[in-house]
Coordinates of C-alpha atoms in Angstrom, one line a residue:
V25 CA 83.1 89.0 82.1
F26 CA 80.4 89.2 84.6
M27 CA 79.2 86.1 85.8
S28 CA 75.3 86.8 86.5
G29 CA 74.2 83.4 87.9
C30 CA 74.6 80.9 90.5
Q31 CA 74.8 78.0 89.0
P32 CA 77.7 77.4 85.9
D33 CA 76.3 76.2 82.0
D34 CA 78.3 73.9 80.0
D35 CA 80.3 76.4 78.9
D36 CA 81.0 78.0 82.2
V37 CA 82.7 74.8 83.1
G38 CA 85.5 74.4 80.5
Q39 CA 86.1 77.8 79.5
V40 CA 89.5 79.7 79.9
V41 CA 89.3 82.2 82.9
E42 CA 91.6 84.8 82.9
W43 CA 93.3 87.5 85.2
D44 CA 91.8 91.3 84.5
T45 CA 92.9 93.6 86.3
T46 CA 91.2 96.9 84.0
P47 CA 90.5 100.1 86.0
F48 CA 86.8 100.9 87.4
V49 CA 86.8 104.5 87.3
L50 CA 84.3 105.9 89.7
H51 CA 82.3 108.7 87.7
F52 CA 80.8 111.9 90.0
P53 CA 79.8 115.6 89.2
Q54 CA 82.2 118.4 88.9
H55 CA 80.9 119.9 92.2
I56 CA 81.8 116.9 94.0
V57 CA 85.2 117.1 95.3
A58 CA 87.3 113.7 94.1
P59 CA 87.3 110.9 97.2
Q60 CA 90.5 109.6 99.1
L61 CA 90.1 106.0 97.4
P62 CA 92.5 103.5 99.0
L63 CA 96.2 103.0 97.6
D64 CA 95.9 99.2 98.6
N65 CA 93.0 98.3 97.1
P66 CA 92.4 99.5 93.2
L67 CA 89.5 99.7 92.1
T68 CA 89.2 97.0 89.2
I69 CA 86.2 96.0 87.4
T70 CA 86.2 92.6 88.0
K71 CA 87.3 92.9 91.9
V72 CA 83.9 95.3 92.0
E73 CA 82.2 93.0 90.0
L74 CA 83.3 90.3 92.7
G75 CA 82.2 92.6 95.4
R76 CA 78.7 93.1 93.9
M77 CA 78.4 88.9 93.9
L78 CA 79.4 88.6 98.1
F79 CA 77.2 91.6 99.1
H80 CA 74.0 90.0 97.2
E81 CA 75.0 86.5 98.5
P82 CA 73.0 84.8 101.2
K83 CA 76.3 82.0 101.4
L84 CA 77.5 84.5 103.6
S85 CA 75.4 83.4 106.2
G86 CA 75.1 80.7 108.7
D87 CA 71.9 79.4 107.4
G88 CA 71.8 80.5 103.6
S89 CA 68.7 83.0 104.1
M90 CA 70.1 86.2 104.0
S91 CA 73.0 88.3 102.7
C92 CA 74.5 91.7 103.3
S93 CA 71.9 93.6 100.9
T94 CA 68.8 91.8 103.3
C95 CA 69.5 94.5 105.6
H96 CA 70.6 97.1 103.0
L97 CA 68.1 97.2 100.7
Q98 CA 68.7 99.3 97.5
S99 CA 65.2 100.5 97.2
A100 CA 65.4 102.3 101.0
A101 CA 69.1 103.9 100.1
F102 CA 70.6 100.8 100.9
T103 CA 69.4 101.2 104.3
D104 CA 66.9 99.1 106.4
T105 CA 63.2 100.1 106.4
A106 CA 62.8 98.4 110.0
K107 CA 63.6 100.2 113.4
F108 CA 66.4 96.9 113.9
S109 CA 67.4 94.9 111.3
V110 CA 66.4 90.9 111.8
G111 CA 69.4 88.7 111.8
I112 CA 69.1 84.5 110.5
R113 CA 67.7 83.3 114.0
G114 CA 65.0 86.2 114.1
L115 CA 66.9 88.0 116.5
E116 CA 66.6 91.8 116.5
G117 CA 69.7 94.2 116.3
H118 CA 69.6 97.2 118.5
R119 CA 70.8 99.6 116.3
N120 CA 69.3 100.6 112.8
A121 CA 71.2 99.5 109.5
M122 CA 73.2 102.4 108.5
S123 CA 72.9 103.7 104.6
V124 CA 75.4 102.0 102.1
F125 CA 76.3 104.6 99.2
N126 CA 78.7 107.4 99.1
M127 CA 81.1 105.3 101.1
A128 CA 84.2 107.0 99.2
W129 CA 83.5 110.2 100.8
N130 CA 83.8 108.5 104.4
D131 CA 87.3 108.4 105.9
N132 CA 86.5 108.7 110.0
G133 CA 85.7 104.9 110.8
F134 CA 82.4 102.6 109.8
F135 CA 79.2 101.8 111.8
W136 CA 77.3 104.1 114.0
D137 CA 80.2 103.7 116.8
G138 CA 82.9 104.0 114.0
R139 CA 84.7 100.2 115.2
A140 CA 85.4 99.8 112.1
E141 CA 88.0 101.7 110.6
L142 CA 88.2 101.0 107.2
L143 CA 85.4 99.8 105.0
R144 CA 86.9 96.5 104.4
H145 CA 86.4 95.7 108.4
Q146 CA 83.3 96.7 108.3
S147 CA 82.2 94.6 105.3
L148 CA 83.3 91.1 107.6
L149 CA 81.7 91.9 110.9
P150 CA 78.2 91.2 110.1
I151 CA 78.8 88.0 108.8
Q152 CA 80.2 86.8 112.1
D153 CA 77.6 88.9 114.5
S154 CA 75.7 85.9 115.7
V155 CA 72.3 88.2 115.5
E156 CA 72.9 89.1 112.3
M157 CA 74.3 86.7 109.4
D158 CA 76.2 84.4 112.3
E159 CA 78.7 82.7 110.1
T160 CA 82.7 81.9 110.4
L161 CA 85.4 83.5 108.3
A162 CA 85.9 80.2 107.2
G163 CA 83.0 78.7 106.8
A164 CA 81.7 81.3 104.1
A165 CA 85.0 81.0 102.5
A166 CA 84.7 77.2 102.1
K167 CA 81.0 77.7 100.3
L168 CA 82.7 80.0 98.3
S169 CA 85.6 78.3 97.1
A170 CA 83.1 74.9 96.3
D171 CA 81.4 77.2 94.0
I172 CA 82.9 76.9 90.2
V173 CA 81.3 80.5 89.4
Y174 CA 83.0 81.9 92.3
Q175 CA 86.2 79.9 91.3
H176 CA 86.0 81.6 88.0
A177 CA 85.1 85.1 89.7
F178 CA 88.5 85.0 92.5
I179 CA 90.7 84.6 89.7
R180 CA 89.1 87.0 87.3
A181 CA 89.5 89.5 90.2
F182 CA 93.0 88.1 91.9
G183 CA 94.7 85.6 89.4
D184 CA 93.9 82.5 91.1
D185 CA 90.5 80.9 92.7
E186 CA 91.6 81.0 96.6
V187 CA 89.1 82.3 98.4
T188 CA 90.4 83.8 101.8
A189 CA 88.6 86.7 104.2
E190 CA 90.9 89.3 103.4
R191 CA 90.1 89.1 99.7
M192 CA 86.5 88.9 100.2
A193 CA 86.9 91.9 102.2
L194 CA 88.7 93.8 99.6
A195 CA 86.0 92.9 97.1
M196 CA 83.0 94.2 99.1
E197 CA 84.7 97.3 100.1
Q198 CA 85.6 97.7 96.3
F199 CA 82.1 97.0 95.6
M200 CA 80.6 99.1 98.2
L201 CA 82.9 102.7 97.3
T202 CA 81.4 102.5 93.7
I203 CA 77.8 103.1 95.2
T204 CA 77.6 106.6 94.3
S205 CA 74.1 108.8 94.8
F206 CA 74.5 112.5 93.2
D207 CA 71.6 112.5 90.8
S208 CA 69.1 114.3 92.9
K209 CA 67.2 117.3 92.3
Y210 CA 69.4 119.4 94.3
D211 CA 72.8 118.1 92.2
R212 CA 70.8 119.3 88.9
Y213 CA 69.8 122.7 90.4
L214 CA 74.0 123.0 91.1
S215 CA 74.5 122.0 87.7
G216 CA 71.9 124.6 86.4
M217 CA 69.7 121.7 84.8
E218 CA 66.8 122.0 87.3
S219 CA 64.8 124.9 89.5
L220 CA 64.0 124.4 93.0
T221 CA 60.3 125.8 94.1
D222 CA 60.3 128.9 96.2
S223 CA 59.6 127.0 99.1
E224 CA 62.4 124.5 98.6
L225 CA 64.6 127.6 98.2
R226 CA 63.3 128.8 101.7
G227 CA 64.1 125.7 102.9
L228 CA 67.7 125.5 101.8
E229 CA 67.9 129.2 103.1
L230 CA 67.0 127.9 106.5
F231 CA 68.9 124.8 106.5
N232 CA 72.2 127.2 106.2
T233 CA 71.3 129.9 108.1
E234 CA 72.6 130.0 111.9
Y235 CA 70.6 130.3 114.6
N236 CA 70.3 133.5 116.0
E237 CA 68.1 133.8 119.7
F238 CA 68.5 137.6 119.2
F239 CA 67.6 138.1 116.2
P240 CA 64.8 135.7 115.7
E241 CA 63.6 136.6 111.9
F242 CA 67.3 136.0 110.8
S243 CA 67.4 133.0 112.5
G244 CA 67.7 129.5 110.5
A245 CA 67.7 125.7 111.2
D246 CA 71.2 125.5 111.4
C247 CA 71.7 122.1 109.7
Q248 CA 75.3 123.0 108.0
H249 CA 76.4 122.8 111.5
C250 CA 76.3 118.9 111.1
H251 CA 75.6 118.2 107.8
G252 CA 77.0 120.6 106.0
G253 CA 79.6 119.9 102.5
P254 CA 78.6 118.2 99.9
N255 CA 77.4 115.0 101.2
F256 CA 75.2 116.4 103.9
S257 CA 77.4 115.0 106.6
N258 CA 80.7 116.3 108.4
N259 CA 81.7 112.9 108.9
Q260 CA 82.1 112.9 112.8
Y261 CA 80.4 111.9 116.2
M262 CA 78.5 113.7 118.0
N263 CA 75.6 113.5 120.8
N264 CA 72.9 114.9 119.2
G265 CA 70.8 115.5 122.9
L266 CA 68.3 112.5 122.3
D267 CA 68.9 111.3 126.0
I268 CA 69.7 112.6 129.3
E269 CA 72.8 111.1 130.6
S270 CA 71.0 109.0 133.4
E271 CA 68.7 107.3 131.0
M272 CA 71.4 106.1 128.0
T273 CA 71.5 102.6 127.4
D274 CA 73.6 103.1 124.4
L275 CA 77.1 104.6 125.1
G276 CA 77.9 105.4 121.3
R277 CA 81.2 106.4 120.5
M278 CA 82.2 105.7 123.8
A279 CA 82.0 102.1 123.8
V280 CA 84.5 101.9 121.2
T281 CA 87.0 104.5 122.7
E282 CA 86.3 104.4 126.5
N283 CA 86.7 107.7 126.3
P284 CA 83.7 109.8 129.0
A285 CA 84.0 112.6 126.3
H286 CA 82.4 110.5 123.2
L287 CA 79.6 109.5 125.7
G288 CA 76.1 109.2 123.4
Q289 CA 78.0 110.3 120.5
F290 CA 77.2 108.7 116.8
K291 CA 77.9 108.9 113.6
V292 CA 76.5 112.1 111.6
T293 CA 74.9 110.8 108.8
S294 CA 74.1 111.7 105.4
L295 CA 71.2 113.4 105.0
R296 CA 71.1 112.7 101.1
N297 CA 68.0 110.1 100.2
I298 CA 66.7 110.9 103.8
A299 CA 63.1 110.9 102.4
L300 CA 64.0 107.2 101.8
T301 CA 65.8 105.9 105.0
A302 CA 63.1 106.0 107.8
P303 CA 63.1 105.2 110.7
Y304 CA 66.2 107.8 112.1
M305 CA 68.7 107.7 114.4
H306 CA 70.8 104.9 116.1
D307 CA 67.9 103.2 117.6
G308 CA 65.2 104.3 114.6
R309 CA 63.3 106.2 117.5
F310 CA 61.4 108.7 114.8
N311 CA 59.5 107.7 112.2
T312 CA 58.8 110.8 110.3
L313 CA 61.2 113.9 108.9
E314 CA 58.4 116.2 111.1
E315 CA 59.5 114.1 114.6
V316 CA 63.3 114.7 114.0
I317 CA 62.7 118.5 112.9
D318 CA 60.4 119.0 116.2
H319 CA 63.4 117.1 118.1
Y320 CA 66.0 119.7 117.0
N321 CA 63.2 122.3 117.1
E322 CA 62.2 122.1 120.7
G323 CA 62.9 118.3 121.7
L324 CA 66.9 118.3 123.0
H325 CA 67.8 116.7 125.8
N326 CA 71.6 118.4 128.2
S327 CA 74.1 115.9 128.9
S328 CA 77.6 116.7 129.3
T329 CA 78.6 115.8 125.9
L330 CA 76.0 117.3 124.1
D331 CA 76.8 118.9 121.0
P332 CA 77.9 123.2 121.9
A333 CA 76.5 124.4 119.1
L334 CA 73.1 122.1 120.2
A335 CA 73.3 123.1 123.5
A336 CA 73.2 127.1 122.5
T337 CA 69.5 126.7 121.0
M338 CA 68.1 124.9 124.3
S339 CA 66.7 128.5 125.8
T340 CA 65.0 129.0 122.9
G341 CA 64.6 126.3 120.5
L342 CA 65.0 126.8 117.0
M343 CA 62.0 128.7 116.9
L344 CA 60.7 127.1 113.5
T345 CA 57.7 128.0 112.4
A346 CA 55.0 125.5 110.7
Q347 CA 55.9 127.1 107.5
D348 CA 59.3 126.8 108.2
K349 CA 59.2 123.4 108.9
T350 CA 57.2 122.2 105.7
D351 CA 59.8 124.2 103.7
L352 CA 62.4 122.7 105.6
I353 CA 61.2 119.1 104.8
N354 CA 60.2 120.4 100.7
F355 CA 64.1 120.9 100.5
L356 CA 64.8 117.7 102.0
H357 CA 63.0 115.9 99.5
T358 CA 64.9 117.4 96.6
L359 CA 68.0 115.6 98.3
T360 CA 66.5 112.3 97.2
D361 CA 68.2 110.4 94.2
E362 CA 65.4 108.3 92.4
Q363 CA 67.9 106.7 89.8
L364 CA 69.7 105.3 92.9
A365 CA 66.9 102.5 93.2
Q366 CA 66.8 101.7 89.5
E367 CA 70.7 101.5 89.0
T368 CA 71.1 97.9 87.7
D369 CA 75.1 98.0 88.7
Y370 CA 74.2 97.9 92.2
S371 CA 71.2 95.4 92.1
S372 CA 71.3 91.4 92.2
P373 CA 73.5 89.9 89.8
F374 CA 72.0 86.6 90.5

């Protein structure tokens, strides 16, 4: 039984609550490879439900005004429509919020710079960040411990009502692992259920065709180099030519690893639902897909850590015509999963 309210009713107070270890089965299409789920945190229905409650719980913030879902809007594919998210004291962060879907297929760290190794680690950092939710883990646990709804939810999920940061993290990890997005027009096309228009098909061809400076008529947008595979991301950290070295105010991956070879590298995001997730890049500098494509077509900045495949295009640019750009954008729109915003399993239970 999933408790869908913040306040208990009369029946809730006196009911017998039992530990429930019923497995949660993650569903995904046949053309998607099964993810490697954490063996030490097997999905159960009750832990996923608890994680959903916590994801939408404003008590996890210092002043009770915001939750994880405040900056990860379901309507925007679980990202923020603001360039920089605003925390509980009105302070802006310094990076654009990343989308939270298909996290089960991410096995190479979390955040733009990969500073969290596992999703459970990522789930706790915004709570403690003074610019974001600004609450201590002990404070958050104490507030949950005093709520009978959470007492019962933790019993169902873990066998007793002890609230700890570790348990909170494991539950939130489970919920976020279940947020999947594989019901786009492109997925239905792969399943033979829908057709793409001529423009969308040509955009798909451009997306997958490599750059060729010697034969411009056969040259493509070469997007699959970084955004290939079923989740449209290579899951790596790369420098995509946003700035020259002297103008890099955000070190990216290097701030975590202290390796100069990682200067200006950021996580390659999934292009699924890309039409819903503006603004773009780690600093939200681009407002439209047209601006993003123009950047790769003619706006790259060279640096010592620029990805070599991108550097190879700088002599001529991608040579995309106006029609090429239109077709490419039309294809990118086929990656939108319109059901994601409507899925009640992901929405607030309160």
